[in-house]
Amino acid sequence: MNMLALSMLLSAGVGGVIASLKGRSPALWISLGLCIGPIAVALVLCLSDQKGGKPSMRPALAPPSPVPMRSIVDEIQALAEMRERGLITDDEFAQGKVQILAWPISSPIPAALTPERVWADGRRTWASYQPTTRASIEAFARRHALDLSWRSDLPLEVPCTFRVQPGLSFELSLALEKGMIHCWGEGWDLNPSELRRPEQGLPPDLEAALDALVRGTGRIVIRQAVRAPSPFWVALQTRTDGKWRSVRRVGGIPVPPIWRRRIIANTDVRQT
């Protein structure tokens, strides 16, 4: 019933508009539209019923083939064979085994580590990039003559903290966790940065921004909503051509929509 009434109104409105544009009598075409609308709906319904009653001539579609179940035993044996052939190390074998066991049994994901993936990923493992990251952080500390402390109270791979000291007026922490570099301080935290190659150490753009932060040409901008426990917006910025540019940024929506801004900058810059 609703469909018939809607078709009457639509056909009447369309007929009246066209009649007005063509210079015809709108009243005549509106009245015709009131009758034509239900007739068109009835024809459509009749035709659809006739088509639905006839058997379809199309061949029945074959059911989709089931996703083959993963074989954890086969994947672990493949990793062992790759280790015997010298394609992966013992550490890579251990990491691949952990990845295999962490995936659900019904996952359609293919084998964990094929030779192509091993070389494409740059032979990246937890053990392969830990020494490089540690060396990069130590080089950063030597470059700015800062003391760092390696921490054992955090569930991260290579966590360290630069305490407040001569040459640094705020606390800064860095850590590695499964191929991601974390950077945070008191009351702020940045999104982790991915390490794409094991020989990279700290990401170049992040390392340059941290250098600028210690030298006084960088800053941490924090925006925190009133009475909120944590900030909704944190940015690591460097000053380039007289303007501040965000190198790393974490954004969100303030609740409530009233916030205050706080800037962390190194006020104890050493003269070089």
Coordinates of C-alpha atoms in Angstrom, one line a residue:
M1 CA 0.0 0.0 0.0
N2 CA 2.8 2.4 0.8
M3 CA 4.5 1.6 -2.5
L4 CA 1.3 2.4 -4.4
A5 CA 0.8 5.7 -2.7
L6 CA 4.4 6.6 -3.2
S7 CA 4.2 5.8 -6.9
M8 CA 1.1 7.9 -7.2
L9 CA 2.8 10.9 -5.7
L10 CA 6.0 10.5 -7.7
S11 CA 4.3 10.1 -11.0
A12 CA 1.9 13.0 -10.3
G13 CA 4.8 15.3 -9.4
V14 CA 6.9 14.3 -12.3
G15 CA 4.0 14.7 -14.7
G16 CA 3.1 18.1 -13.3
V17 CA 6.7 19.4 -13.6
I18 CA 7.1 18.1 -17.2
A19 CA 3.7 19.6 -18.2
S20 CA 4.7 23.0 -16.8
L21 CA 8.0 22.9 -18.7
K22 CA 6.3 21.9 -22.0
G23 CA 3.5 24.4 -21.6
R24 CA 0.8 21.8 -21.2
S25 CA -2.0 21.6 -18.7
P26 CA -0.5 20.6 -15.3
A27 CA -3.8 19.5 -13.8
L28 CA -4.4 17.0 -16.7
W29 CA -1.0 15.4 -16.3
I30 CA -1.1 15.3 -12.6
S31 CA -4.4 13.4 -12.7
L32 CA -2.9 11.1 -15.3
G33 CA 0.1 10.6 -13.1
L34 CA -2.0 9.5 -10.2
C35 CA -3.4 6.7 -12.4
I36 CA -0.2 5.8 -14.2
G37 CA 1.9 5.3 -11.1
P38 CA -0.1 2.3 -9.6
I39 CA -0.4 0.7 -13.1
A40 CA 3.4 0.8 -13.5
V41 CA 3.9 -0.7 -10.1
A42 CA 1.4 -3.5 -10.8
L43 CA 3.1 -4.3 -14.1
V44 CA 6.5 -4.5 -12.4
L45 CA 5.2 -6.8 -9.8
C46 CA 3.5 -9.1 -12.3
L47 CA 6.6 -9.3 -14.4
S48 CA 8.8 -10.1 -11.4
D49 CA 6.4 -12.9 -10.3
Q50 CA 6.5 -14.4 -13.8
K51 CA 10.2 -14.4 -13.9
G52 CA 10.5 -15.8 -10.4
G53 CA 8.1 -18.7 -11.3
K54 CA 10.2 -20.0 -14.2
P55 CA 13.1 -22.3 -13.5
S56 CA 16.4 -20.6 -14.0
M57 CA 18.4 -21.8 -17.1
R58 CA 21.7 -20.8 -15.5
P59 CA 23.9 -23.6 -14.3
A60 CA 24.1 -23.8 -10.6
L61 CA 27.2 -22.2 -9.1
A62 CA 29.6 -24.6 -7.5
P63 CA 30.2 -24.0 -3.8
P64 CA 33.4 -22.2 -2.9
S65 CA 36.3 -24.5 -2.3
P66 CA 37.1 -24.7 1.4
V67 CA 40.3 -22.9 2.6
P68 CA 43.0 -25.5 3.1
M69 CA 43.9 -26.0 6.7
R70 CA 47.4 -25.0 7.8
S71 CA 49.8 -27.6 8.9
I72 CA 51.9 -26.4 11.7
V73 CA 54.1 -29.4 11.6
D74 CA 54.8 -28.9 7.9
E75 CA 55.7 -25.3 8.4
I76 CA 58.0 -26.0 11.4
Q77 CA 59.7 -28.7 9.3
A78 CA 60.1 -26.3 6.5
L79 CA 61.8 -23.8 8.8
A80 CA 64.1 -26.6 10.1
E81 CA 65.0 -27.5 6.5
M82 CA 65.8 -23.9 5.8
R83 CA 68.0 -23.7 8.9
E84 CA 69.9 -26.9 7.8
R85 CA 70.5 -25.4 4.3
G86 CA 71.9 -22.2 5.9
L87 CA 69.1 -19.9 4.7
I88 CA 68.1 -18.8 8.2
T89 CA 70.0 -18.8 11.5
D90 CA 69.0 -20.4 14.8
D91 CA 67.5 -17.1 16.0
E92 CA 65.4 -16.8 12.8
F93 CA 64.2 -20.3 13.2
A94 CA 63.2 -19.6 16.8
Q95 CA 61.3 -16.4 15.8
G96 CA 59.6 -18.2 12.9
K97 CA 58.5 -21.0 15.2
V98 CA 57.0 -18.5 17.6
Q99 CA 55.1 -16.8 14.7
I100 CA 53.7 -20.1 13.5
L101 CA 52.5 -21.1 16.9
A102 CA 50.9 -17.6 17.5
W103 CA 48.7 -17.8 14.4
P104 CA 45.3 -19.5 14.7
I105 CA 45.0 -23.1 13.3
S106 CA 42.4 -22.1 10.7
S107 CA 44.3 -19.1 9.4
P108 CA 44.7 -19.0 5.6
I109 CA 48.0 -17.3 5.9
P110 CA 50.7 -19.2 4.0
A111 CA 53.9 -20.6 5.5
A112 CA 55.6 -18.3 8.0
L113 CA 59.0 -17.9 6.4
T114 CA 59.7 -18.8 2.8
P115 CA 63.1 -18.1 1.3
E116 CA 61.7 -15.1 -0.6
R117 CA 60.3 -13.6 2.6
V118 CA 63.5 -14.2 4.5
W119 CA 65.5 -12.1 2.0
A120 CA 62.8 -9.6 1.3
D121 CA 62.6 -8.8 5.1
G122 CA 66.3 -8.3 5.2
R123 CA 66.8 -11.2 7.5
R124 CA 65.1 -9.1 10.2
T125 CA 64.7 -10.9 13.6
W126 CA 64.5 -9.8 17.2
A127 CA 68.1 -10.8 17.7
S128 CA 69.4 -9.3 14.5
Y129 CA 68.4 -5.7 15.1
Q130 CA 68.9 -5.5 18.9
P131 CA 72.7 -4.9 18.7
T132 CA 72.3 -2.3 16.0
T133 CA 69.6 -0.4 17.9
R134 CA 71.6 -0.5 21.1
A135 CA 74.7 0.8 19.2
S136 CA 72.7 3.6 17.6
I137 CA 71.3 4.7 21.0
E138 CA 74.8 4.7 22.5
A139 CA 76.1 6.8 19.6
F140 CA 73.3 9.3 20.2
A141 CA 74.3 9.5 23.9
R142 CA 78.0 10.0 23.0
R143 CA 77.2 12.6 20.4
H144 CA 75.5 14.8 23.0
A145 CA 77.7 13.7 26.0
L146 CA 74.7 12.3 27.9
D147 CA 74.5 9.5 30.4
L148 CA 71.9 6.8 29.8
S149 CA 70.6 3.9 32.0
W150 CA 69.5 0.6 30.5
R151 CA 66.3 -0.5 32.2
S152 CA 65.2 -3.9 33.3
D153 CA 61.8 -3.0 34.7
L154 CA 60.0 -2.6 31.4
P155 CA 58.7 -5.5 29.2
L156 CA 60.6 -4.2 26.2
E157 CA 63.7 -5.4 24.3
V158 CA 66.2 -2.6 24.6
P159 CA 64.7 0.1 26.9
C160 CA 66.8 3.0 28.1
T161 CA 66.2 6.4 29.8
F162 CA 68.1 9.7 29.7
R163 CA 67.5 11.2 33.1
V164 CA 67.6 15.0 33.8
Q165 CA 71.2 15.9 33.7
P166 CA 73.6 18.6 32.5
G167 CA 72.7 19.1 28.9
L168 CA 69.1 17.8 29.2
S169 CA 66.4 19.5 31.2
F170 CA 63.7 16.8 30.8
E171 CA 63.6 13.0 30.9
L172 CA 63.6 11.0 27.6
S173 CA 63.2 7.3 27.1
L174 CA 63.7 5.1 24.1
A175 CA 63.0 1.4 23.6
L176 CA 62.8 -1.4 21.0
E177 CA 59.9 -3.8 20.8
K178 CA 59.5 -6.3 17.9
G179 CA 60.9 -4.0 15.2
M180 CA 59.3 -0.8 16.6
I181 CA 61.1 2.1 18.3
H182 CA 59.2 3.7 21.1
C183 CA 59.9 7.2 22.4
W184 CA 58.3 8.7 25.4
G185 CA 58.8 11.0 28.4
E186 CA 57.0 12.1 31.5
G187 CA 53.4 12.7 30.6
W188 CA 53.8 12.1 26.8
D189 CA 54.2 9.3 24.4
L190 CA 54.7 9.1 20.6
N191 CA 53.6 6.5 18.2
P192 CA 56.2 3.8 17.6
S193 CA 58.4 4.0 14.5
E194 CA 59.1 0.9 12.4
L195 CA 62.6 -0.3 11.7
R196 CA 62.6 -1.4 8.1
R197 CA 66.2 -2.8 8.0
P198 CA 68.1 -4.4 10.8
E199 CA 71.3 -2.4 10.1
Q200 CA 69.4 0.9 10.4
G201 CA 69.4 1.5 14.1
L202 CA 67.2 4.5 15.0
P203 CA 65.1 5.7 12.0
P204 CA 67.0 8.7 10.4
D205 CA 64.1 11.2 10.7
L206 CA 63.5 10.3 14.3
E207 CA 67.2 10.5 15.2
A208 CA 67.5 13.9 13.5
A209 CA 64.5 15.1 15.4
L210 CA 65.9 13.9 18.7
D211 CA 69.2 15.6 17.9
A212 CA 67.3 18.8 17.3
L213 CA 65.4 18.3 20.6
V214 CA 68.6 18.0 22.6
R215 CA 70.3 20.9 20.8
G216 CA 67.4 23.3 21.5
T217 CA 66.0 23.5 17.9
G218 CA 63.2 21.0 18.6
R219 CA 60.4 20.7 21.0
I220 CA 57.5 18.4 22.3
V221 CA 54.1 20.0 22.1
I222 CA 51.4 18.5 24.3
R223 CA 47.7 19.3 24.2
Q224 CA 45.6 17.8 27.0
A225 CA 41.9 18.2 27.7
V226 CA 40.8 19.7 31.0
R227 CA 40.8 17.0 33.8
A228 CA 41.9 14.3 31.3
P229 CA 44.4 11.8 32.6
S230 CA 46.5 11.8 29.4
P231 CA 47.1 14.1 26.4
F232 CA 45.1 13.7 23.3
W233 CA 47.7 15.3 21.0
V234 CA 51.5 15.0 21.2
A235 CA 54.0 16.2 18.5
L236 CA 57.7 16.1 18.1
Q237 CA 58.6 19.2 16.1
T238 CA 61.7 20.7 14.6
R239 CA 62.2 24.3 13.5
T240 CA 62.9 24.6 9.8
D241 CA 63.1 27.9 7.8
G242 CA 61.5 29.7 10.7
K243 CA 58.5 27.3 11.0
W244 CA 57.8 24.4 13.3
R245 CA 57.4 21.1 11.4
S246 CA 56.0 17.9 13.1
V247 CA 58.2 14.9 12.6
R248 CA 56.1 12.5 14.8
R249 CA 52.6 13.2 15.9
V250 CA 49.8 11.5 17.9
G251 CA 46.4 13.1 17.5
G252 CA 42.9 12.5 18.9
I253 CA 39.7 14.3 19.9
P254 CA 39.7 16.2 23.2
V255 CA 36.9 15.3 25.7
P256 CA 35.8 17.8 26.9
P257 CA 36.6 20.1 24.0
I258 CA 38.6 22.5 26.3
W259 CA 42.3 21.9 26.5
R260 CA 45.6 23.5 27.4
R261 CA 48.9 23.4 25.6
R262 CA 52.3 22.6 27.2
I263 CA 55.7 22.8 25.5
I264 CA 58.7 20.7 26.5
A265 CA 62.0 22.1 25.3
N266 CA 65.6 21.6 26.4
T267 CA 66.5 24.6 28.5
D268 CA 70.0 23.3 29.4
V269 CA 71.6 23.4 25.9
R270 CA 75.3 23.0 26.0
Q271 CA 77.4 25.5 24.1
T272 CA 79.5 23.7 21.4

